[in-house]
Structures are given as structure tokens and as C-alpha cells.
PDB file of C-alpha atoms and ligand atoms in Angstrom:
ATOM      1  CA  MET A   1      32.004  -6.192  29.016  1.00  0.00           C
ATOM      2  CA  ALA A   2      34.586  -8.427  30.611  1.00  0.00           C
ATOM      3  CA  LEU A   3      38.114  -7.787  29.496  1.00  0.00           C
ATOM      4  CA  ASN A   4      39.783 -10.852  28.157  1.00  0.00           C
ATOM      5  CA  LEU A   5      43.359 -10.878  29.342  1.00  0.00           C
ATOM      6  CA  ILE A   6      43.625 -14.644  29.341  1.00  0.00           C
ATOM      7  CA  PRO A   7      45.758 -15.474  26.316  1.00  0.00           C
ATOM      8  CA  THR A   8      43.496 -16.656  23.556  1.00  0.00           C
ATOM      9  CA  LEU A   9      44.838 -18.318  20.456  1.00  0.00           C
ATOM     10  CA  GLU A  10      44.783 -15.005  18.626  1.00  0.00           C
ATOM     11  CA  ALA A  11      46.396 -13.163  21.502  1.00  0.00           C
ATOM     12  CA  THR A  12      49.282 -15.595  21.568  1.00  0.00           C
ATOM     13  CA  MET A  13      49.782 -15.108  17.850  1.00  0.00           C
ATOM     14  CA  LEU A  14      49.383 -11.372  17.410  1.00  0.00           C
ATOM     15  CA  ALA A  15      50.939  -9.000  19.896  1.00  0.00           C
ATOM     16  CA  ILE A  16      50.037  -5.834  18.011  1.00  0.00           C
ATOM     17  CA  LYS A  17      47.505  -5.294  15.279  1.00  0.00           C
ATOM     18  CA  ILE A  18      47.011  -1.882  13.697  1.00  0.00           C
ATOM     19  CA  SER A  19      44.528  -1.205  10.942  1.00  0.00           C
ATOM     20  CA  GLY A  20      43.817   1.984   9.079  1.00  0.00           C
ATOM     21  CA  LEU A  21      45.540   4.290  11.554  1.00  0.00           C
ATOM     22  CA  HIS A  22      45.736   7.965  10.623  1.00  0.00           C
ATOM     23  CA  LYS A  23      46.939  10.814  12.770  1.00  0.00           C
ATOM     24  CA  THR A  24      47.029  14.534  12.066  1.00  0.00           C
ATOM     25  CA  PHE A  25      48.365  17.073  14.544  1.00  0.00           C
ATOM     26  CA  ASN A  26      46.817  20.532  14.637  1.00  0.00           C
ATOM     27  CA  ASN A  27      45.001  19.798  11.395  1.00  0.00           C
ATOM     28  CA  SER A  28      48.298  20.125   9.594  1.00  0.00           C
ATOM     29  CA  LYS A  29      50.061  17.442   7.599  1.00  0.00           C
ATOM     30  CA  ARG A  30      49.517  13.807   8.468  1.00  0.00           C
ATOM     31  CA  ALA A  31      51.901  12.426  11.078  1.00  0.00           C
ATOM     32  CA  LEU A  32      50.700   8.868  10.357  1.00  0.00           C
ATOM     33  CA  ARG A  33      48.992   7.754   7.164  1.00  0.00           C
ATOM     34  CA  HIS A  34      47.020   4.558   6.651  1.00  0.00           C
ATOM     35  CA  ILE A  35      49.185   2.456   8.924  1.00  0.00           C
ATOM     36  CA  ASP A  36      48.455  -1.271   8.801  1.00  0.00           C
ATOM     37  CA  LEU A  37      50.799  -3.372  10.870  1.00  0.00           C
ATOM     38  CA  ALA A  38      50.735  -6.773  12.527  1.00  0.00           C
ATOM     39  CA  VAL A  39      53.412  -7.896  14.954  1.00  0.00           C
ATOM     40  CA  GLN A  40      53.539 -11.503  16.055  1.00  0.00           C
ATOM     41  CA  HIS A  41      54.057 -12.407  19.659  1.00  0.00           C
ATOM     42  CA  GLY A  42      57.781 -12.767  20.362  1.00  0.00           C
ATOM     43  CA  GLU A  43      59.037 -10.723  17.412  1.00  0.00           C
ATOM     44  CA  MET A  44      61.771  -8.107  17.666  1.00  0.00           C
ATOM     45  CA  VAL A  45      60.945  -5.366  15.188  1.00  0.00           C
ATOM     46  CA  ALA A  46      62.891  -2.240  14.350  1.00  0.00           C
ATOM     47  CA  LEU A  47      61.060   0.932  13.431  1.00  0.00           C
ATOM     48  CA  ILE A  48      63.337   3.120  11.367  1.00  0.00           C
ATOM     49  CA  GLY A  49      62.981   6.479   9.705  1.00  0.00           C
ATOM     50  CA  ALA A  50      64.444   9.973   9.589  1.00  0.00           C
ATOM     51  CA  SER A  51      63.437  12.430  12.297  1.00  0.00           C
ATOM     52  CA  GLY A  52      59.860  13.511  11.907  1.00  0.00           C
ATOM     53  CA  SER A  53      58.888  10.330  10.056  1.00  0.00           C
ATOM     54  CA  GLY A  54      56.431   9.304  12.791  1.00  0.00           C
ATOM     55  CA  LYS A  55      58.315   6.728  14.888  1.00  0.00           C
ATOM     56  CA  SER A  56      57.500   8.263  18.267  1.00  0.00           C
ATOM     57  CA  THR A  57      53.937   9.005  17.235  1.00  0.00           C
ATOM     58  CA  LEU A  58      53.396   5.387  16.209  1.00  0.00           C
ATOM     59  CA  ILE A  59      54.907   4.062  19.439  1.00  0.00           C
ATOM     60  CA  ARG A  60      52.746   6.418  21.501  1.00  0.00           C
ATOM     61  CA  HIS A  61      49.652   5.169  19.687  1.00  0.00           C
ATOM     62  CA  ILE A  62      50.536   1.517  20.306  1.00  0.00           C
ATOM     63  CA  GLY A  63      51.156   2.333  23.967  1.00  0.00           C
ATOM     64  CA  GLY A  64      47.699   3.888  24.252  1.00  0.00           C
ATOM     65  CA  LEU A  65      49.129   7.318  25.077  1.00  0.00           C
ATOM     66  CA  VAL A  66      47.617   9.082  22.053  1.00  0.00           C
ATOM     67  CA  ALA A  67      44.427   8.528  20.085  1.00  0.00           C
ATOM     68  CA  GLY A  68      44.512   8.499  16.300  1.00  0.00           C
ATOM     69  CA  ASP A  69      42.056  10.305  14.063  1.00  0.00           C
ATOM     70  CA  THR A  70      40.750   6.987  12.791  1.00  0.00           C
ATOM     71  CA  GLY A  71      41.870   3.365  12.920  1.00  0.00           C
ATOM     72  CA  ASP A  72      42.082   0.469  15.341  1.00  0.00           C
ATOM     73  CA  ILE A  73      44.892  -0.824  17.518  1.00  0.00           C
ATOM     74  CA  ASP A  74      44.626  -4.151  19.310  1.00  0.00           C
ATOM     75  CA  VAL A  75      47.265  -5.251  21.790  1.00  0.00           C
ATOM     76  CA  LEU A  76      47.361  -8.929  22.768  1.00  0.00           C
ATOM     77  CA  GLY A  77      43.887  -9.339  21.374  1.00  0.00           C
ATOM     78  CA  ASN A  78      42.396  -6.428  23.318  1.00  0.00           C
ATOM     79  CA  ALA A  79      41.392  -3.056  21.926  1.00  0.00           C
ATOM     80  CA  MET A  80      43.795  -0.305  22.921  1.00  0.00           C
ATOM     81  CA  GLN A  81      41.963   2.189  20.736  1.00  0.00           C
ATOM     82  CA  SER A  82      39.348   2.088  18.046  1.00  0.00           C
ATOM     83  CA  GLY A  83      37.864   4.665  15.708  1.00  0.00           C
ATOM     84  CA  GLY A  84      39.970   7.472  17.151  1.00  0.00           C
ATOM     85  CA  ARG A  85      39.162   6.734  20.782  1.00  0.00           C
ATOM     86  CA  ILE A  86      41.249   5.170  23.509  1.00  0.00           C
ATOM     87  CA  ASP A  87      39.377   2.091  24.726  1.00  0.00           C
ATOM     88  CA  ARG A  88      37.810   2.419  28.155  1.00  0.00           C
ATOM     89  CA  HIS A  89      39.733  -0.672  29.263  1.00  0.00           C
ATOM     90  CA  ALA A  90      43.018   0.687  27.897  1.00  0.00           C
ATOM     91  CA  ARG A  91      44.469   1.105  31.371  1.00  0.00           C
ATOM     92  CA  ARG A  92      44.445  -2.636  31.839  1.00  0.00           C
ATOM     93  CA  VAL A  93      45.760  -3.261  28.349  1.00  0.00           C
ATOM     94  CA  ARG A  94      48.571  -0.769  29.006  1.00  0.00           C
ATOM     95  CA  ALA A  95      49.661  -2.819  32.014  1.00  0.00           C
ATOM     96  CA  ASN A  96      50.964  -5.310  29.458  1.00  0.00           C
ATOM     97  CA  VAL A  97      53.001  -2.719  27.574  1.00  0.00           C
ATOM     98  CA  SER A  98      56.202  -1.109  28.827  1.00  0.00           C
ATOM     99  CA  VAL A  99      57.457   2.004  27.099  1.00  0.00           C
ATOM    100  CA  ILE A 100      61.140   2.907  27.224  1.00  0.00           C
ATOM    101  CA  PHE A 101      62.110   6.411  26.171  1.00  0.00           C
ATOM    102  CA  GLN A 102      65.238   8.006  24.782  1.00  0.00           C
ATOM    103  CA  GLN A 103      65.551  10.147  27.912  1.00  0.00           C
ATOM    104  CA  PHE A 104      65.180   7.162  30.307  1.00  0.00           C
ATOM    105  CA  ASN A 105      62.341   8.781  32.338  1.00  0.00           C
ATOM    106  CA  LEU A 106      63.757   7.813  35.727  1.00  0.00           C
ATOM    107  CA  VAL A 107      63.125   9.759  38.906  1.00  0.00           C
ATOM    108  CA  GLU A 108      66.649  11.121  39.146  1.00  0.00           C
ATOM    109  CA  ARG A 109      66.594  11.865  42.877  1.00  0.00           C
ATOM    110  CA  SER A 110      65.392   8.391  43.790  1.00  0.00           C
ATOM    111  CA  SER A 111      67.571   5.337  44.084  1.00  0.00           C
ATOM    112  CA  VAL A 112      67.939   2.982  41.165  1.00  0.00           C
ATOM    113  CA  MET A 113      66.139   0.323  43.247  1.00  0.00           C
ATOM    114  CA  THR A 114      63.152   2.611  43.907  1.00  0.00           C
ATOM    115  CA  ASN A 115      62.968   3.431  40.230  1.00  0.00           C
ATOM    116  CA  VAL A 116      62.902  -0.235  39.301  1.00  0.00           C
ATOM    117  CA  LEU A 117      60.267  -0.964  41.955  1.00  0.00           C
ATOM    118  CA  THR A 118      57.940   1.605  40.369  1.00  0.00           C
ATOM    119  CA  GLY A 119      57.470  -1.049  37.689  1.00  0.00           C
ATOM    120  CA  TYR A 120      55.131  -2.668  40.222  1.00  0.00           C
ATOM    121  CA  LEU A 121      52.902   0.365  40.602  1.00  0.00           C
ATOM    122  CA  GLY A 122      50.405  -0.806  38.004  1.00  0.00           C
ATOM    123  CA  GLN A 123      50.041  -4.103  39.841  1.00  0.00           C
ATOM    124  CA  ILE A 124      49.769  -3.226  43.540  1.00  0.00           C
ATOM    125  CA  ASP A 125      47.130  -1.215  45.338  1.00  0.00           C
ATOM    126  CA  GLY A 126      47.455   2.540  45.325  1.00  0.00           C
ATOM    127  CA  LEU A 127      48.083   3.116  49.019  1.00  0.00           C
ATOM    128  CA  ARG A 128      50.890   0.600  49.273  1.00  0.00           C
ATOM    129  CA  GLY A 129      52.423   2.086  46.119  1.00  0.00           C
ATOM    130  CA  THR A 130      52.110   5.646  47.405  1.00  0.00           C
ATOM    131  CA  PHE A 131      54.083   4.829  50.521  1.00  0.00           C
ATOM    132  CA  GLY A 132      56.595   2.724  48.655  1.00  0.00           C
ATOM    133  CA  LEU A 133      55.802  -0.367  50.697  1.00  0.00           C
ATOM    134  CA  PHE A 134      57.221  -3.105  48.597  1.00  0.00           C
ATOM    135  CA  SER A 135      57.432  -6.699  49.733  1.00  0.00           C
ATOM    136  CA  ARG A 136      60.644  -8.628  50.165  1.00  0.00           C
ATOM    137  CA  ASP A 137      59.782 -10.729  47.146  1.00  0.00           C
ATOM    138  CA  GLU A 138      59.289  -7.599  45.071  1.00  0.00           C
ATOM    139  CA  LYS A 139      62.609  -6.179  46.188  1.00  0.00           C
ATOM    140  CA  GLN A 140      64.365  -9.445  45.424  1.00  0.00           C
ATOM    141  CA  ALA A 141      62.784  -9.543  41.971  1.00  0.00           C
ATOM    142  CA  ALA A 142      63.913  -5.947  41.387  1.00  0.00           C
ATOM    143  CA  MET A 143      67.464  -6.936  42.366  1.00  0.00           C
ATOM    144  CA  ARG A 144      67.333  -9.872  39.973  1.00  0.00           C
ATOM    145  CA  ALA A 145      66.172  -7.548  37.189  1.00  0.00           C
ATOM    146  CA  LEU A 146      69.069  -5.187  37.907  1.00  0.00           C
ATOM    147  CA  ALA A 147      71.511  -8.104  37.905  1.00  0.00           C
ATOM    148  CA  ARG A 148      70.098  -9.298  34.626  1.00  0.00           C
ATOM    149  CA  VAL A 149      70.709  -5.964  32.908  1.00  0.00           C
ATOM    150  CA  GLY A 150      74.176  -5.894  34.446  1.00  0.00           C
ATOM    151  CA  ILE A 151      73.901  -3.050  36.973  1.00  0.00           C
ATOM    152  CA  ALA A 152      73.140  -4.782  40.296  1.00  0.00           C
ATOM    153  CA  GLY A 153      75.948  -2.801  41.912  1.00  0.00           C
ATOM    154  CA  THR A 154      74.102   0.485  41.386  1.00  0.00           C
ATOM    155  CA  ALA A 155      70.905  -0.431  43.308  1.00  0.00           C
ATOM    156  CA  THR A 156      71.359   2.034  46.158  1.00  0.00           C
ATOM    157  CA  GLN A 157      72.755   4.886  44.062  1.00  0.00           C
ATOM    158  CA  ARG A 158      70.681   7.846  43.044  1.00  0.00           C
ATOM    159  CA  ALA A 159      69.555   7.400  39.461  1.00  0.00           C
ATOM    160  CA  SER A 160      71.167  10.739  38.540  1.00  0.00           C
ATOM    161  CA  THR A 161      74.621   9.332  39.317  1.00  0.00           C
ATOM    162  CA  LEU A 162      74.377   6.678  36.605  1.00  0.00           C
ATOM    163  CA  SER A 163      75.736   7.013  33.099  1.00  0.00           C
ATOM    164  CA  GLY A 164      73.215   7.286  30.277  1.00  0.00           C
ATOM    165  CA  GLY A 165      73.684   3.652  29.325  1.00  0.00           C
ATOM    166  CA  GLN A 166      73.213   2.516  32.932  1.00  0.00           C
ATOM    167  CA  GLN A 167      70.086   4.662  33.266  1.00  0.00           C
ATOM    168  CA  GLN A 168      68.641   3.086  30.159  1.00  0.00           C
ATOM    169  CA  ARG A 169      69.392  -0.374  31.553  1.00  0.00           C
ATOM    170  CA  ALA A 170      67.653   0.633  34.816  1.00  0.00           C
ATOM    171  CA  ALA A 171      64.632   1.622  32.703  1.00  0.00           C
ATOM    172  CA  ILE A 172      64.740  -1.822  31.090  1.00  0.00           C
ATOM    173  CA  ALA A 173      64.942  -3.444  34.552  1.00  0.00           C
ATOM    174  CA  ARG A 174      61.833  -1.463  35.507  1.00  0.00           C
ATOM    175  CA  ALA A 175      60.089  -2.848  32.416  1.00  0.00           C
ATOM    176  CA  LEU A 176      61.162  -6.375  33.425  1.00  0.00           C
ATOM    177  CA  VAL A 177      59.657  -5.898  36.872  1.00  0.00           C
ATOM    178  CA  GLN A 178      56.471  -4.635  35.279  1.00  0.00           C
ATOM    179  CA  GLY A 179      56.283  -8.069  33.661  1.00  0.00           C
ATOM    180  CA  SER A 180      54.598  -6.783  30.509  1.00  0.00           C
ATOM    181  CA  GLU A 181      54.507  -8.897  27.387  1.00  0.00           C
ATOM    182  CA  ILE A 182      55.386  -6.046  25.062  1.00  0.00           C
ATOM    183  CA  ILE A 183      58.297  -3.634  25.251  1.00  0.00           C
ATOM    184  CA  LEU A 184      58.128  -0.496  23.134  1.00  0.00           C
ATOM    185  CA  ALA A 185      61.431   1.338  23.094  1.00  0.00           C
ATOM    186  CA  ASP A 186      61.489   4.781  21.484  1.00  0.00           C
ATOM    187  CA  GLU A 187      65.015   5.516  20.287  1.00  0.00           C
ATOM    188  CA  PRO A 188      66.509   3.984  23.440  1.00  0.00           C
ATOM    189  CA  ILE A 189      70.059   4.454  22.174  1.00  0.00           C
ATOM    190  CA  ALA A 190      69.766   7.867  20.540  1.00  0.00           C
ATOM    191  CA  SER A 191      71.699   9.641  23.278  1.00  0.00           C
ATOM    192  CA  LEU A 192      74.193   6.870  24.023  1.00  0.00           C
ATOM    193  CA  ASP A 193      77.741   6.234  22.874  1.00  0.00           C
ATOM    194  CA  PRO A 194      78.351   3.170  20.664  1.00  0.00           C
ATOM    195  CA  ALA A 195      79.497   0.890  23.526  1.00  0.00           C
ATOM    196  CA  SER A 196      76.446   1.727  25.666  1.00  0.00           C
ATOM    197  CA  SER A 197      74.192   1.435  22.630  1.00  0.00           C
ATOM    198  CA  LYS A 198      75.494  -2.061  22.034  1.00  0.00           C
ATOM    199  CA  ARG A 199      74.838  -3.074  25.657  1.00  0.00           C
ATOM    200  CA  VAL A 200      71.309  -1.707  25.596  1.00  0.00           C
ATOM    201  CA  MET A 201      70.486  -3.410  22.294  1.00  0.00           C
ATOM    202  CA  GLU A 202      71.991  -6.680  23.544  1.00  0.00           C
ATOM    203  CA  THR A 203      69.885  -6.427  26.688  1.00  0.00           C
ATOM    204  CA  LEU A 204      66.695  -5.924  24.678  1.00  0.00           C
ATOM    205  CA  GLN A 205      67.681  -8.789  22.397  1.00  0.00           C
ATOM    206  CA  GLU A 206      68.358 -11.092  25.339  1.00  0.00           C
ATOM    207  CA  ILE A 207      64.948 -10.333  26.852  1.00  0.00           C
ATOM    208  CA  ASN A 208      63.304 -10.953  23.491  1.00  0.00           C
ATOM    209  CA  GLN A 209      65.077 -14.257  22.963  1.00  0.00           C
ATOM    210  CA  THR A 210      64.964 -15.621  26.512  1.00  0.00           C
ATOM    211  CA  ASP A 211      61.578 -14.385  27.707  1.00  0.00           C
ATOM    212  CA  LYS A 212      59.956 -14.270  24.256  1.00  0.00           C
ATOM    213  CA  LYS A 213      58.771 -10.741  24.923  1.00  0.00           C
ATOM    214  CA  THR A 214      57.658  -8.785  21.891  1.00  0.00           C
ATOM    215  CA  VAL A 215      60.002  -5.850  21.322  1.00  0.00           C
ATOM    216  CA  VAL A 216      59.354  -2.899  19.018  1.00  0.00           C
ATOM    217  CA  VAL A 217      62.309  -0.559  19.003  1.00  0.00           C
ATOM    218  CA  SER A 218      62.553   2.673  17.062  1.00  0.00           C
ATOM    219  CA  LEU A 219      65.999   3.503  15.831  1.00  0.00           C
ATOM    220  CA  HIS A 220      67.268   6.500  14.042  1.00  0.00           C
ATOM    221  CA  GLN A 221      69.921   4.408  12.371  1.00  0.00           C
ATOM    222  CA  VAL A 222      69.526   1.367  10.261  1.00  0.00           C
ATOM    223  CA  ASP A 223      72.717  -0.487  11.156  1.00  0.00           C
ATOM    224  CA  TYR A 224      71.434  -1.340  14.639  1.00  0.00           C
ATOM    225  CA  ALA A 225      68.174  -2.516  13.101  1.00  0.00           C
ATOM    226  CA  MET A 226      70.099  -4.861  10.839  1.00  0.00           C
ATOM    227  CA  ARG A 227      72.237  -6.193  13.622  1.00  0.00           C
ATOM    228  CA  TYR A 228      69.595  -6.810  16.279  1.00  0.00           C
ATOM    229  CA  CYS A 229      66.163  -7.013  14.671  1.00  0.00           C
ATOM    230  CA  PRO A 230      65.100  -9.690  12.185  1.00  0.00           C
ATOM    231  CA  ARG A 231      62.350  -7.432  10.853  1.00  0.00           C
ATOM    232  CA  THR A 232      62.348  -3.747  10.003  1.00  0.00           C
ATOM    233  CA  VAL A 233      59.432  -1.424   9.445  1.00  0.00           C
ATOM    234  CA  ALA A 234      60.547   1.773   7.720  1.00  0.00           C
ATOM    235  CA  LEU A 235      58.544   4.972   7.994  1.00  0.00           C
ATOM    236  CA  ARG A 236      58.765   7.961   5.745  1.00  0.00           C
ATOM    237  CA  GLU A 237      56.544  10.989   6.277  1.00  0.00           C
ATOM    238  CA  GLY A 238      54.135   8.931   8.334  1.00  0.00           C
ATOM    239  CA  GLU A 239      53.821   6.069   5.893  1.00  0.00           C
ATOM    240  CA  ILE A 240      55.215   2.563   6.006  1.00  0.00           C
ATOM    241  CA  VAL A 241      57.488   2.358   2.981  1.00  0.00           C
ATOM    242  CA  TYR A 242      59.086  -0.981   3.810  1.00  0.00           C
ATOM    243  CA  ASP A 243      58.126  -3.869   6.068  1.00  0.00           C
ATOM    244  CA  GLY A 244      60.222  -6.977   5.760  1.00  0.00           C
ATOM    245  CA  PRO A 245      63.450  -8.736   6.665  1.00  0.00           C
ATOM    246  CA  SER A 246      66.152  -6.396   7.951  1.00  0.00           C
ATOM    247  CA  ALA A 247      68.690  -8.509   6.093  1.00  0.00           C
ATOM    248  CA  ALA A 248      67.146  -7.455   2.798  1.00  0.00           C
ATOM    249  CA  LEU A 249      67.833  -3.768   3.425  1.00  0.00           C
ATOM    250  CA  ASN A 250      70.698  -2.272   1.500  1.00  0.00           C
ATOM    251  CA  SER A 251      72.026   1.151   0.782  1.00  0.00           C
ATOM    252  CA  ALA A 252      70.561   1.331  -2.716  1.00  0.00           C
ATOM    253  CA  MET A 253      67.118   0.542  -1.389  1.00  0.00           C
ATOM    254  CA  LEU A 254      67.473   3.040   1.444  1.00  0.00           C
ATOM    255  CA  ARG A 255      68.483   5.682  -1.047  1.00  0.00           C
ATOM    256  CA  ASP A 256      65.457   4.800  -3.093  1.00  0.00           C
ATOM    257  CA  LEU A 257      63.166   5.017  -0.057  1.00  0.00           C
ATOM    258  CA  TYR A 258      64.651   8.067   1.581  1.00  0.00           C
ATOM    259  CA  GLY A 259      66.556  10.012  -1.046  1.00  0.00           C
ATOM    260  CA  ALA A 260      68.828  12.571   0.584  1.00  0.00           C
ATOM    261  CA  ASP A 261      67.573  11.610   4.066  1.00  0.00           C
ATOM    262  CA  CYS A 262      69.308   8.271   3.598  1.00  0.00           C
ATOM    263  CA  ASP A 263      72.600   9.507   5.056  1.00  0.00           C
ATOM    264  CA  GLU A 264      70.813  10.342   8.305  1.00  0.00           C
ATOM    265  CA  LEU A 265      69.976   6.652   8.696  1.00  0.00           C
ATOM    266  CA  LEU A 266      73.505   5.384   8.298  1.00  0.00           C
ATOM    267  CA  SER A 267      75.257   6.056  11.567  1.00  0.00           C
ATOM    268  CA  GLU A 268      78.673   7.666  11.672  1.00  0.00           C
ATOM    269  CA  ASN A 269      79.751   5.529  14.580  1.00  0.00           C
ATOM    270  CA  ALA A 270      78.734   2.256  13.027  1.00  0.00           C
ATOM    271  CA  GLU A 271      81.304  -0.429  12.773  1.00  0.00           C
ATOM    272  CA  PRO A 272      82.569  -0.492   9.191  1.00  0.00           C
ATOM    273  CA  ALA A 273      81.051  -3.874   8.418  1.00  0.00           C
ATOM    274  CA  ILE A 274      77.573  -2.606   9.210  1.00  0.00           C
ATOM    275  CA  LYS A 275      78.030   0.892   7.933  1.00  0.00           C
ATOM    276  CA  ASN A 276      78.971  -0.181   4.461  1.00  0.00           C
ATOM    277  CA  ILE A 277      75.755  -1.976   3.801  1.00  0.00           C
ATOM    278  CA  ARG A 278      76.378  -3.789   0.573  1.00  0.00           C
ATOM    279  CA  PRO A 279      73.677  -4.160  -2.033  1.00  0.00           C
ATOM    280  CA  LEU A 280      72.314  -7.670  -2.218  1.00  0.00           C
ATOM    281  CA  SER A 281      73.607  -9.791  -5.056  1.00  0.00           C
ATOM    282  CA  THR A 282      70.089 -10.110  -6.404  1.00  0.00           C
ATOM    283  CA  PRO A 283      68.168  -6.927  -7.105  1.00  0.00           C
ATOM    284  CA  GLN A 284      64.907  -8.475  -5.839  1.00  0.00           C
ATOM    285  CA  LEU A 285      64.003  -8.535  -2.164  1.00  0.00           C
ATOM    286  CA  ASP A 286      63.790 -11.975  -0.627  1.00  0.00           C
ATOM    287  CA  ALA A 287      60.373 -11.814   0.911  1.00  0.00           C
ATOM    288  CA  PRO A 288      59.159  -8.304   1.512  1.00  0.00           C
ATOM    289  CA  ILE A 289      55.833  -8.177   3.303  1.00  0.00           C
ATOM    290  CA  LYS A 290      55.376  -4.755   1.803  1.00  0.00           C
ATOM    291  CA  ALA A 291      57.669  -2.582  -0.230  1.00  0.00           C
ATOM    292  CA  ALA A 292      56.634   0.619  -1.865  1.00  0.00           C
ATOM    293  CA  THR A 293      58.253   3.793  -2.999  1.00  0.00           C
ATOM    294  CA  ALA A 294      55.906   6.495  -1.839  1.00  0.00           C
TER     295      ALA A 294
HETATM  296  P1  LIG B   1      60.017  10.748  14.838  1.00  0.00           P
HETATM  297  O1  LIG B   1      59.837  10.122  16.175  1.00  0.00           O
HETATM  298  O2  LIG B   1      60.182   9.768  13.724  1.00  0.00           O
HETATM  299  O3  LIG B   1      61.120  11.770  14.832  1.00  0.00           O
HETATM  300  P2  LIG B   1      57.510  12.041  15.418  1.00  0.00           P
HETATM  301  O4  LIG B   1      56.559  10.938  15.610  1.00  0.00           O
HETATM  302  O5  LIG B   1      58.043  12.696  16.625  1.00  0.00           O
HETATM  303  O6  LIG B   1      58.689  11.566  14.462  1.00  0.00           O
HETATM  304  O7  LIG B   1      56.822  13.167  14.529  1.00  0.00           O
HETATM  305  C1  LIG B   1      56.098  12.904  13.358  1.00  0.00           C
HETATM  306  C2  LIG B   1      55.440  14.189  12.872  1.00  0.00           C
HETATM  307  O8  LIG B   1      54.408  14.587  13.767  1.00  0.00           O
HETATM  308  C3  LIG B   1      56.381  15.371  12.786  1.00  0.00           C
HETATM  309  O9  LIG B   1      56.009  16.159  11.693  1.00  0.00           O
HETATM  310  C4  LIG B   1      56.147  16.097  14.076  1.00  0.00           C
HETATM  311  O10 LIG B   1      56.434  17.462  13.959  1.00  0.00           O
HETATM  312  C5  LIG B   1      54.677  15.868  14.318  1.00  0.00           C
HETATM  313  N1  LIG B   1      54.335  15.826  15.753  1.00  0.00           N
HETATM  314  C6  LIG B   1      54.697  14.854  16.628  1.00  0.00           C
HETATM  315  N2  LIG B   1      54.182  15.097  17.850  1.00  0.00           N
HETATM  316  C7  LIG B   1      53.471  16.254  17.749  1.00  0.00           C
HETATM  317  C8  LIG B   1      52.685  17.042  18.642  1.00  0.00           C
HETATM  318  N3  LIG B   1      52.526  16.662  19.922  1.00  0.00           N
HETATM  319  N4  LIG B   1      52.106  18.162  18.173  1.00  0.00           N
HETATM  320  C9  LIG B   1      52.239  18.538  16.884  1.00  0.00           C
HETATM  321  N5  LIG B   1      52.956  17.847  15.973  1.00  0.00           N
HETATM  322  C10 LIG B   1      53.561  16.724  16.381  1.00  0.00           C
HETATM  323 MG1  LIG B   2      60.984  10.327  17.895  1.00  0.00          MG
END
């Protein structure tokens, strides 16, 4: 069967479509429970939830790194997995998805430039990639990506010499070079200070707005979701308990959804204006796509 990577009408509309996804680890409690989720092309969506709520597991499923027990995941109109099996064409679907991790996942002993150039490895032939033979155009594009994320001056440095925030921006530059339509970022700011967190979130936002890339970013704390992402999907114990406008979130609702875990979602370092999320004047949500108290 030929793989359709030419954008069809549906592909241009839906970047990610998940239906009926369940995941259990070691036959113990469910890590993900009946997840249904549709993300439009060009959206910037926050995935929030306390630790253990399933954020990383969901991101790994979308990225085609883990198979669910049941359920289907389509990415840009192509099956990434279905019925608990990774699709046999998933490798090619994955080429359109970049995953950014909390711990940056750079090769620390290599230069920043080399790390960014590895974004090309899915696109060029194996031998050329193995020997690191990148073209001048590729190197120039890598430099442009580094300039865009604001760390062009670090190109020749070893990745290990960069600060956490700079390493995360190098990882974003690598994703830019990869040229994928979808960026999945799993708690990209969890180990960063507030100033670096702001830079990283601004960089993701700029890529979303300028390049219209779809961004799904998991965040431990809700204030960043409210500031940078128009839409928030909230997970609790593997279930989606809220999916709707970030602006409609408020502390009363979070308390309702998360109980005592709520405090974990309100960051200590948040600027006061965001930290003190005020209840909306109206008790009703504006336009929740889904709101439930599980
Ligand atoms: P989050 O990213 O929101 O902190 P995770 O997706 O990491 O949550 O975890 C969700 C649940 O699945 C947790 O109960 C966690 O212990 C479990 N889990 C995640 N990965 C594994 C794994 N590889 N093996 C066993 N259990 C796992
Ligand atoms: Mg996680």
C-alpha cells in the first residue's frame, strides 16, 4: 500500500487524531484510558497534569514510540498505530514528528552544530549520515536554525558546555532542521529556571505562529499553558478531564479536577499575575470541548 504523505484535505486539517486509546503497563493500572483527541494542523496545545497522569505516555504514543493496548492514532492523515500495533509505515510517519524531551537528548560530546545536523539523519542516506557528510546547504540551514533559536554563537561548542536552556534551544533547532510538521515537547521546561523556561516557550510559540507547525507541549504547571497555549488538555490518572480553551481554566476548576494535586500544577516561580489564577466571573466555561470530573 502506498503511503500518502502528500497533504490531503484531511491531513491539512487534522494533525493528530486519537481514538479509543488505552494503555496498561505490566497489567497494572491503566496509564491511559479511553483517550479521544483531535488536534488541528497549526494548533499549539498544552498537555497538563500532575506527575504520573500520563503526559509522557501519551506523547510517546503520538510519536510512535510505544504501542497502546487498543486504539488508533493517525498523524497527518497516516496511521501511526492501530489496534495496539505500530503501523508498518510508522517510520515514515515519524519523520514528520519531532520529539523534544525534558533532558534535551543531545550528544553531549559533540558540537552543537553536529547535534543540530543530526536532524537530517532521517532524510539523507545512511552512509552519508554515518560519516557525518553534510552538504554546505545543510550546514547553512543548521546555522540559520541556531540563529533563529538565539544561540548561533554556540555552534562550535560542545553541547555539554551549554546551559540547560541553551541545550533545549539546540534541541529545538534540531527539530527545525528535521523539518517535521509536528513538534511534541515532553516537559521541555521542567528542569529550567524561569528565564530559560520563558525563552524556550517563546521559541516554541514563535515556530508555531510563524511556521504554522503543530505543537503539543506537556507542562507540569498550568501557568505556562495559560500564557503560551490557546488550548489545554488536562490529564488525570490517564484520563482527559478537560479539553478546551486555556483561558477558561481557573483555580477553582483545577481544584475540582485535581483536588490536593492542584498545588503541584501551580508553579512556585510563576509571575504573580499568572500564579494567582482568578476564577472567571461566570461560573460556566466559555466553550469547553469536553469537561468532566472523573
Ligand atoms: P507523566 O508524564 O504525566 O508524569 P507518565 O506518562 O510518565 O506520567 O506515567 C503515567 C503512568 O504510567 C504512571 O503510573 C507511570 O508509573 C506509568 N508508566 C509510565 N511508563 C512506564 C513504564 N515504562 N513501565 C511501567 N509503568 C510506566
Ligand atoms: Mg512525564
